[in-house]
Protein backbone atom coordinates (compact mmCIF):
# COMPACT_ATOMS: atom_id res chain seq x y z
CA UNK A 1 0.00 0.00 0.00
CA UNK A 2 1.32 3.43 -0.91
CA UNK A 3 2.45 5.57 2.01
CA UNK A 4 0.97 9.03 2.69
CA UNK A 5 4.32 10.67 1.96
CA UNK A 6 4.64 8.89 -1.39
CA UNK A 7 1.07 9.80 -2.33
CA UNK A 8 1.69 13.40 -1.34
CA UNK A 9 4.81 13.55 -3.50
CA UNK A 10 2.99 12.12 -6.51
CA UNK A 11 0.14 14.62 -6.13
CA UNK A 12 2.68 17.41 -5.59
CA UNK A 13 4.54 16.54 -8.78
CA UNK A 14 1.30 16.53 -10.76
CA UNK A 15 0.47 19.90 -9.18
CA UNK A 16 3.89 21.23 -10.22
CA UNK A 17 3.22 20.25 -13.83
CA UNK A 18 -0.20 21.93 -13.84
CA UNK A 19 1.15 25.04 -12.13
CA UNK A 20 4.01 25.28 -14.61
CA UNK A 21 1.48 25.20 -17.42
CA UNK A 22 -0.41 28.10 -15.84
CA UNK A 23 2.80 30.08 -15.50
CA UNK A 24 3.30 29.73 -19.26
CA UNK A 25 -0.27 30.78 -20.14
CA UNK A 26 0.66 34.46 -20.80
CA UNK A 27 3.36 33.51 -23.35
CA UNK A 28 1.15 34.44 -26.37
CA UNK A 29 0.64 37.91 -24.91
CA UNK A 30 4.38 38.52 -24.48
CA UNK A 31 5.09 37.10 -27.91
CA UNK A 32 2.70 39.71 -29.27
CA UNK A 33 4.42 42.44 -27.21
CA UNK A 34 7.83 41.41 -28.55
CA UNK A 35 6.62 41.39 -32.15
CA UNK A 36 4.94 44.79 -31.86
CA UNK A 37 7.59 46.22 -29.51
CA UNK A 38 4.79 47.80 -27.52
CA UNK A 39 2.89 46.75 -24.37
CA UNK A 40 -0.20 48.55 -25.70
CA UNK A 41 -2.92 48.54 -23.00
CA UNK A 42 -1.56 45.56 -21.06
CA UNK A 43 -0.62 46.15 -17.43
CA UNK A 44 2.28 44.78 -15.40
CA UNK A 45 0.21 44.57 -12.19
CA UNK A 46 -0.76 40.87 -12.45
CA UNK A 47 2.86 39.84 -13.01
CA UNK A 48 4.15 42.03 -10.18
CA UNK A 49 1.56 40.45 -7.88
CA UNK A 50 2.54 36.97 -8.99
CA UNK A 51 6.21 37.77 -8.43
CA UNK A 52 5.51 38.75 -4.81
CA UNK A 53 3.41 35.63 -4.32
CA UNK A 54 6.25 33.45 -5.63
CA UNK A 55 8.83 35.15 -3.41
CA UNK A 56 6.69 34.52 -0.33
CA UNK A 57 6.20 30.84 -1.17
CA UNK A 58 9.88 30.29 -1.95
CA UNK A 59 10.73 31.74 1.45
CA UNK A 60 8.05 29.58 3.05
CA UNK A 61 9.50 26.43 1.50
CA UNK A 62 13.14 26.82 2.49
CA UNK A 63 14.36 24.49 5.26
CA UNK A 64 14.86 27.20 7.89
CA UNK A 65 11.16 28.11 7.66
CA UNK A 66 9.30 24.95 6.65
CA UNK A 67 11.45 21.81 6.23
CA UNK A 68 10.74 19.10 3.65
CA UNK A 69 9.10 21.46 1.18
CA UNK A 70 11.35 21.11 -1.86
CA UNK A 71 8.41 21.03 -4.29
CA UNK A 72 7.27 24.38 -2.96
CA UNK A 73 10.67 25.90 -3.64
CA UNK A 74 11.12 24.36 -7.09
CA UNK A 75 7.82 25.40 -8.67
CA UNK A 76 7.83 28.85 -7.12
CA UNK A 77 11.50 29.29 -8.01
CA UNK A 78 10.56 28.53 -11.61
CA UNK A 79 7.68 30.98 -11.20
CA UNK A 80 10.14 33.68 -10.13
CA UNK A 81 12.21 33.14 -13.27
CA UNK A 82 9.17 33.12 -15.55
CA UNK A 83 7.57 36.20 -14.00
CA UNK A 84 10.93 37.97 -13.95
CA UNK A 85 11.25 37.31 -17.68
CA UNK A 86 7.74 38.65 -18.31
CA UNK A 87 8.51 41.80 -16.34
CA UNK A 88 11.81 42.31 -18.16
CA UNK A 89 10.02 42.15 -21.51
CA UNK A 90 7.34 44.47 -20.17
CA UNK A 91 10.00 46.93 -18.99
CA UNK A 92 11.83 46.92 -22.33
CA UNK A 93 8.73 47.81 -24.33
CA UNK A 94 6.98 50.17 -21.90
CA UNK A 95 6.96 53.97 -21.97
CA UNK A 96 8.95 55.72 -19.25
CA UNK A 97 5.88 56.39 -17.11
CA UNK A 98 5.04 52.70 -16.89
CA UNK A 99 8.69 51.83 -16.28
CA UNK A 100 8.89 54.19 -13.32
CA UNK A 101 5.72 52.77 -11.85
CA UNK A 102 7.01 49.21 -12.28
CA UNK A 103 10.27 50.09 -10.55
CA UNK A 104 8.39 51.74 -7.67
CA UNK A 105 6.13 48.74 -7.11
CA UNK A 106 9.02 46.32 -7.43
CA UNK A 107 11.02 48.38 -4.94
CA UNK A 108 8.16 48.24 -2.42
CA UNK A 109 7.89 44.47 -2.89
CA UNK A 110 11.61 43.95 -2.31
CA UNK A 111 11.59 46.12 0.81
CA UNK A 112 8.55 44.22 2.08
CA UNK A 113 10.23 40.86 1.46
CA UNK A 114 13.42 41.99 3.17
CA UNK A 115 11.40 43.09 6.20
CA UNK A 116 9.56 39.74 6.27
CA UNK A 117 12.77 37.72 5.97
CA UNK A 118 14.61 39.64 8.67
CA UNK A 119 11.58 39.75 10.97
CA UNK A 120 10.92 36.02 10.68
CA UNK A 121 14.50 34.82 10.93
CA UNK A 122 15.44 37.15 13.79
CA UNK A 123 12.12 37.26 15.65
CA UNK A 124 10.86 33.66 15.38
CA UNK A 125 13.13 30.86 16.50
CA UNK A 126 11.13 27.71 15.76
CA UNK A 127 9.90 26.16 12.52
CA UNK A 128 6.32 26.27 13.81
CA UNK A 129 6.38 30.01 14.44
CA UNK A 130 8.18 30.79 11.21
CA UNK A 131 5.81 28.60 9.19
CA UNK A 132 2.81 30.23 10.83
CA UNK A 133 3.93 33.82 10.13
CA UNK A 134 4.96 33.26 6.52
CA UNK A 135 2.05 30.87 5.93
CA UNK A 136 -0.48 33.49 7.05
CA UNK A 137 1.06 36.02 4.67
CA UNK A 138 0.95 33.50 1.82
CA UNK A 139 -2.67 32.63 2.53
CA UNK A 140 -3.63 36.30 2.76
CA UNK A 141 -2.09 37.32 -0.57
CA UNK A 142 -2.99 34.06 -2.28
CA UNK A 143 -6.63 34.29 -1.21
CA UNK A 144 -6.88 37.87 -2.48
CA UNK A 145 -5.59 36.73 -5.86
CA UNK A 146 -8.09 33.86 -5.92
CA UNK A 147 -10.91 36.37 -5.68
CA UNK A 148 -9.81 38.04 -8.93
CA UNK A 149 -11.89 35.70 -11.16
CA UNK A 150 -15.04 37.12 -9.55
CA UNK A 151 -14.81 40.03 -11.99
CA UNK A 152 -14.91 37.71 -14.98
CA UNK A 153 -17.67 35.57 -13.48
CA UNK A 154 -19.78 38.66 -12.89
CA UNK A 155 -19.30 39.68 -16.51
CA UNK A 156 -20.36 36.21 -17.69
CA UNK A 157 -23.59 36.39 -15.67
CA UNK A 158 -24.31 39.94 -16.81
CA UNK A 159 -23.70 39.32 -20.52
CA UNK A 160 -24.81 35.66 -20.54
CA UNK A 161 -21.68 34.97 -22.54
CA UNK A 162 -18.52 32.96 -21.79
CA UNK A 163 -16.57 34.71 -24.53
CA UNK A 164 -14.04 36.10 -22.05
CA UNK A 165 -13.83 32.98 -19.87
CA UNK A 166 -12.08 30.28 -21.93
CA UNK A 167 -13.12 26.74 -20.97
CA UNK A 168 -9.62 25.24 -21.01
CA UNK A 169 -8.17 27.88 -18.69
CA UNK A 170 -11.09 27.51 -16.28
CA UNK A 171 -10.66 23.72 -16.29
CA UNK A 172 -6.92 23.89 -15.63
CA UNK A 173 -7.43 26.37 -12.77
CA UNK A 174 -10.03 24.00 -11.27
CA UNK A 175 -7.72 20.98 -11.58
CA UNK A 176 -4.87 22.99 -10.08
CA UNK A 177 -6.97 23.88 -7.03
CA UNK A 178 -8.25 20.31 -6.63
CA UNK A 179 -4.77 18.84 -6.93
CA UNK A 180 -3.22 21.07 -4.28
CA UNK A 181 -6.23 20.74 -1.99
CA UNK A 182 -5.82 16.97 -2.13
CA UNK A 183 -2.13 17.43 -1.45
CA UNK A 184 -2.93 19.52 1.62
CA UNK A 185 -5.42 17.00 2.98
CA UNK A 186 -3.01 14.06 2.78
CA UNK A 187 -0.89 15.73 5.45
CA UNK A 188 -3.34 18.36 6.65
CA UNK A 189 -1.98 21.87 6.26
CA UNK A 190 -4.35 24.78 6.81
CA UNK A 191 -2.10 27.17 4.89
CA UNK A 192 -2.37 25.01 1.78
CA UNK A 193 -6.01 24.10 2.20
CA UNK A 194 -7.52 27.60 2.37
CA UNK A 195 -6.19 29.16 -0.86
CA UNK A 196 -6.37 25.97 -2.89
CA UNK A 197 -9.84 25.17 -1.59
CA UNK A 198 -10.91 28.61 -2.79
CA UNK A 199 -9.23 27.95 -6.12
CA UNK A 200 -11.09 24.67 -6.56
CA UNK A 201 -14.38 26.30 -5.55
CA UNK A 202 -14.07 29.25 -7.92
CA UNK A 203 -12.84 26.95 -10.69
CA UNK A 204 -15.92 24.76 -10.23
CA UNK A 205 -18.18 27.83 -10.35
CA UNK A 206 -16.52 28.95 -13.60
CA UNK A 207 -17.15 25.53 -15.15
CA UNK A 208 -20.79 25.61 -14.02
CA UNK A 209 -21.20 29.08 -15.52
CA UNK A 210 -19.62 27.86 -18.73
CA UNK A 211 -22.14 25.02 -18.91
CA UNK A 212 -25.00 27.44 -18.25
CA UNK A 213 -24.06 30.17 -20.72
CA UNK A 214 -22.15 28.35 -23.45
CA UNK A 215 -25.21 28.13 -25.69
CA UNK A 216 -26.04 31.84 -25.32
CA UNK A 217 -22.52 32.98 -26.22
CA UNK A 218 -22.37 34.87 -29.56
CA UNK A 219 -20.72 33.01 -32.42
CA UNK A 220 -17.10 33.90 -33.02
CA UNK A 221 -15.84 35.66 -36.09
CA UNK A 222 -12.37 35.65 -37.58
CA UNK A 223 -11.09 38.69 -35.70
CA UNK A 224 -8.89 37.84 -32.78
CA UNK A 225 -8.55 39.74 -29.58
CA UNK A 226 -6.27 39.35 -26.57
CA UNK A 227 -8.09 39.11 -23.30
CA UNK A 228 -6.65 39.18 -19.81
CA UNK A 229 -8.14 36.41 -17.73
CA UNK A 230 -7.60 36.43 -13.98
CA UNK A 231 -6.12 33.21 -12.72
CA UNK A 232 -3.99 31.98 -9.91
CA UNK A 233 -1.21 29.49 -9.88
CA UNK A 234 -0.68 27.54 -6.73
CA UNK A 235 1.93 24.94 -6.03
CA UNK A 236 3.91 23.34 -3.27
CA UNK A 237 5.09 20.29 -1.39
CA UNK A 238 5.98 19.00 2.04
CA UNK A 239 3.44 19.60 4.77
CA UNK A 240 2.85 22.92 3.14
CA UNK A 241 1.64 22.60 -0.35
CA UNK A 242 1.95 24.80 -3.28
CA UNK A 243 -0.77 27.23 -3.24
CA UNK A 244 -1.19 27.00 0.41
CA UNK A 245 1.94 25.48 1.69
CA UNK A 246 4.16 26.59 -1.04
CA UNK A 247 2.01 28.50 -3.32
CA UNK A 248 2.97 29.97 -6.61
CA UNK A 249 1.70 33.17 -7.94
CA UNK A 250 -1.56 34.08 -9.46
CA UNK A 251 -2.40 36.88 -11.76
CA UNK A 252 -4.01 37.73 -15.02
CA UNK A 253 -3.44 35.30 -17.79
CA UNK A 254 -3.83 36.60 -21.31
CA UNK A 255 -5.47 34.33 -23.81
CA UNK A 256 -6.41 34.83 -27.42
CA UNK A 257 -10.11 34.72 -28.15
CA UNK A 258 -11.35 34.40 -31.71
CA UNK A 259 -14.47 36.39 -32.39
C-alpha positions as CSV (number, residue, x, y, z in Angstrom):
1,X,0.0,0.0,0.0
2,X,1.3,3.4,-0.9
3,X,2.4,5.6,2.0
4,X,1.0,9.0,2.7
5,X,4.3,10.7,2.0
6,X,4.6,8.9,-1.4
7,X,1.1,9.8,-2.3
8,X,1.7,13.4,-1.3
9,X,4.8,13.5,-3.5
10,X,3.0,12.1,-6.5
11,X,0.1,14.6,-6.1
12,X,2.7,17.4,-5.6
13,X,4.5,16.5,-8.8
14,X,1.3,16.5,-10.8
15,X,0.5,19.9,-9.2
16,X,3.9,21.2,-10.2
17,X,3.2,20.3,-13.8
18,X,-0.2,21.9,-13.8
19,X,1.1,25.0,-12.1
20,X,4.0,25.3,-14.6
21,X,1.5,25.2,-17.4
22,X,-0.4,28.1,-15.8
23,X,2.8,30.1,-15.5
24,X,3.3,29.7,-19.3
25,X,-0.3,30.8,-20.1
26,X,0.7,34.5,-20.8
27,X,3.4,33.5,-23.3
28,X,1.2,34.4,-26.4
29,X,0.6,37.9,-24.9
30,X,4.4,38.5,-24.5
31,X,5.1,37.1,-27.9
32,X,2.7,39.7,-29.3
33,X,4.4,42.4,-27.2
34,X,7.8,41.4,-28.5
35,X,6.6,41.4,-32.2
36,X,4.9,44.8,-31.9
37,X,7.6,46.2,-29.5
38,X,4.8,47.8,-27.5
39,X,2.9,46.8,-24.4
40,X,-0.2,48.6,-25.7
41,X,-2.9,48.5,-23.0
42,X,-1.6,45.6,-21.1
43,X,-0.6,46.2,-17.4
44,X,2.3,44.8,-15.4
45,X,0.2,44.6,-12.2
46,X,-0.8,40.9,-12.4
47,X,2.9,39.8,-13.0
48,X,4.2,42.0,-10.2
49,X,1.6,40.5,-7.9
50,X,2.5,37.0,-9.0
51,X,6.2,37.8,-8.4
52,X,5.5,38.7,-4.8
53,X,3.4,35.6,-4.3
54,X,6.2,33.4,-5.6
55,X,8.8,35.1,-3.4
56,X,6.7,34.5,-0.3
57,X,6.2,30.8,-1.2
58,X,9.9,30.3,-1.9
59,X,10.7,31.7,1.5
60,X,8.0,29.6,3.1
61,X,9.5,26.4,1.5
62,X,13.1,26.8,2.5
63,X,14.4,24.5,5.3
64,X,14.9,27.2,7.9
65,X,11.2,28.1,7.7
66,X,9.3,24.9,6.6
67,X,11.5,21.8,6.2
68,X,10.7,19.1,3.7
69,X,9.1,21.5,1.2
70,X,11.3,21.1,-1.9
71,X,8.4,21.0,-4.3
72,X,7.3,24.4,-3.0
73,X,10.7,25.9,-3.6
74,X,11.1,24.4,-7.1
75,X,7.8,25.4,-8.7
76,X,7.8,28.9,-7.1
77,X,11.5,29.3,-8.0
78,X,10.6,28.5,-11.6
79,X,7.7,31.0,-11.2
80,X,10.1,33.7,-10.1
81,X,12.2,33.1,-13.3
82,X,9.2,33.1,-15.5
83,X,7.6,36.2,-14.0
84,X,10.9,38.0,-14.0
85,X,11.2,37.3,-17.7
86,X,7.7,38.6,-18.3
87,X,8.5,41.8,-16.3
88,X,11.8,42.3,-18.2
89,X,10.0,42.2,-21.5
90,X,7.3,44.5,-20.2
91,X,10.0,46.9,-19.0
92,X,11.8,46.9,-22.3
93,X,8.7,47.8,-24.3
94,X,7.0,50.2,-21.9
95,X,7.0,54.0,-22.0
96,X,8.9,55.7,-19.3
97,X,5.9,56.4,-17.1
98,X,5.0,52.7,-16.9
99,X,8.7,51.8,-16.3
100,X,8.9,54.2,-13.3
101,X,5.7,52.8,-11.8
102,X,7.0,49.2,-12.3
103,X,10.3,50.1,-10.5
104,X,8.4,51.7,-7.7
105,X,6.1,48.7,-7.1
106,X,9.0,46.3,-7.4
107,X,11.0,48.4,-4.9
108,X,8.2,48.2,-2.4
109,X,7.9,44.5,-2.9
110,X,11.6,43.9,-2.3
111,X,11.6,46.1,0.8
112,X,8.5,44.2,2.1
113,X,10.2,40.9,1.5
114,X,13.4,42.0,3.2
115,X,11.4,43.1,6.2
116,X,9.6,39.7,6.3
117,X,12.8,37.7,6.0
118,X,14.6,39.6,8.7
119,X,11.6,39.8,11.0
120,X,10.9,36.0,10.7
121,X,14.5,34.8,10.9
122,X,15.4,37.2,13.8
123,X,12.1,37.3,15.7
124,X,10.9,33.7,15.4
125,X,13.1,30.9,16.5
126,X,11.1,27.7,15.8
127,X,9.9,26.2,12.5
128,X,6.3,26.3,13.8
129,X,6.4,30.0,14.4
130,X,8.2,30.8,11.2
131,X,5.8,28.6,9.2
132,X,2.8,30.2,10.8
133,X,3.9,33.8,10.1
134,X,5.0,33.3,6.5
135,X,2.0,30.9,5.9
136,X,-0.5,33.5,7.1
137,X,1.1,36.0,4.7
138,X,0.9,33.5,1.8
139,X,-2.7,32.6,2.5
140,X,-3.6,36.3,2.8
141,X,-2.1,37.3,-0.6
142,X,-3.0,34.1,-2.3
143,X,-6.6,34.3,-1.2
144,X,-6.9,37.9,-2.5
145,X,-5.6,36.7,-5.9
146,X,-8.1,33.9,-5.9
147,X,-10.9,36.4,-5.7
148,X,-9.8,38.0,-8.9
149,X,-11.9,35.7,-11.2
150,X,-15.0,37.1,-9.6
151,X,-14.8,40.0,-12.0
152,X,-14.9,37.7,-15.0
153,X,-17.7,35.6,-13.5
154,X,-19.8,38.7,-12.9
155,X,-19.3,39.7,-16.5
156,X,-20.4,36.2,-17.7
157,X,-23.6,36.4,-15.7
158,X,-24.3,39.9,-16.8
159,X,-23.7,39.3,-20.5
160,X,-24.8,35.7,-20.5
161,X,-21.7,35.0,-22.5
162,X,-18.5,33.0,-21.8
163,X,-16.6,34.7,-24.5
164,X,-14.0,36.1,-22.1
165,X,-13.8,33.0,-19.9
166,X,-12.1,30.3,-21.9
167,X,-13.1,26.7,-21.0
168,X,-9.6,25.2,-21.0
169,X,-8.2,27.9,-18.7
170,X,-11.1,27.5,-16.3
171,X,-10.7,23.7,-16.3
172,X,-6.9,23.9,-15.6
173,X,-7.4,26.4,-12.8
174,X,-10.0,24.0,-11.3
175,X,-7.7,21.0,-11.6
176,X,-4.9,23.0,-10.1
177,X,-7.0,23.9,-7.0
178,X,-8.3,20.3,-6.6
179,X,-4.8,18.8,-6.9
180,X,-3.2,21.1,-4.3
181,X,-6.2,20.7,-2.0
182,X,-5.8,17.0,-2.1
183,X,-2.1,17.4,-1.4
184,X,-2.9,19.5,1.6
185,X,-5.4,17.0,3.0
186,X,-3.0,14.1,2.8
187,X,-0.9,15.7,5.4
188,X,-3.3,18.4,6.6
189,X,-2.0,21.9,6.3
190,X,-4.3,24.8,6.8
191,X,-2.1,27.2,4.9
192,X,-2.4,25.0,1.8
193,X,-6.0,24.1,2.2
194,X,-7.5,27.6,2.4
195,X,-6.2,29.2,-0.9
196,X,-6.4,26.0,-2.9
197,X,-9.8,25.2,-1.6
198,X,-10.9,28.6,-2.8
199,X,-9.2,28.0,-6.1
200,X,-11.1,24.7,-6.6
201,X,-14.4,26.3,-5.5
202,X,-14.1,29.3,-7.9
203,X,-12.8,26.9,-10.7
204,X,-15.9,24.8,-10.2
205,X,-18.2,27.8,-10.4
206,X,-16.5,29.0,-13.6
207,X,-17.2,25.5,-15.1
208,X,-20.8,25.6,-14.0
209,X,-21.2,29.1,-15.5
210,X,-19.6,27.9,-18.7
211,X,-22.1,25.0,-18.9
212,X,-25.0,27.4,-18.3
213,X,-24.1,30.2,-20.7
214,X,-22.1,28.4,-23.5
215,X,-25.2,28.1,-25.7
216,X,-26.0,31.8,-25.3
217,X,-22.5,33.0,-26.2
218,X,-22.4,34.9,-29.6
219,X,-20.7,33.0,-32.4
220,X,-17.1,33.9,-33.0
221,X,-15.8,35.7,-36.1
222,X,-12.4,35.7,-37.6
223,X,-11.1,38.7,-35.7
224,X,-8.9,37.8,-32.8
225,X,-8.5,39.7,-29.6
226,X,-6.3,39.3,-26.6
227,X,-8.1,39.1,-23.3
228,X,-6.7,39.2,-19.8
229,X,-8.1,36.4,-17.7
230,X,-7.6,36.4,-14.0
231,X,-6.1,33.2,-12.7
232,X,-4.0,32.0,-9.9
233,X,-1.2,29.5,-9.9
234,X,-0.7,27.5,-6.7
235,X,1.9,24.9,-6.0
236,X,3.9,23.3,-3.3
237,X,5.1,20.3,-1.4
238,X,6.0,19.0,2.0
239,X,3.4,19.6,4.8
240,X,2.9,22.9,3.1
241,X,1.6,22.6,-0.4
242,X,1.9,24.8,-3.3
243,X,-0.8,27.2,-3.2
244,X,-1.2,27.0,0.4
245,X,1.9,25.5,1.7
246,X,4.2,26.6,-1.0
247,X,2.0,28.5,-3.3
248,X,3.0,30.0,-6.6
249,X,1.7,33.2,-7.9
250,X,-1.6,34.1,-9.5
251,X,-2.4,36.9,-11.8
252,X,-4.0,37.7,-15.0
253,X,-3.4,35.3,-17.8
254,X,-3.8,36.6,-21.3
255,X,-5.5,34.3,-23.8
256,X,-6.4,34.8,-27.4
257,X,-10.1,34.7,-28.2
258,X,-11.4,34.4,-31.7
259,X,-14.5,36.4,-32.4
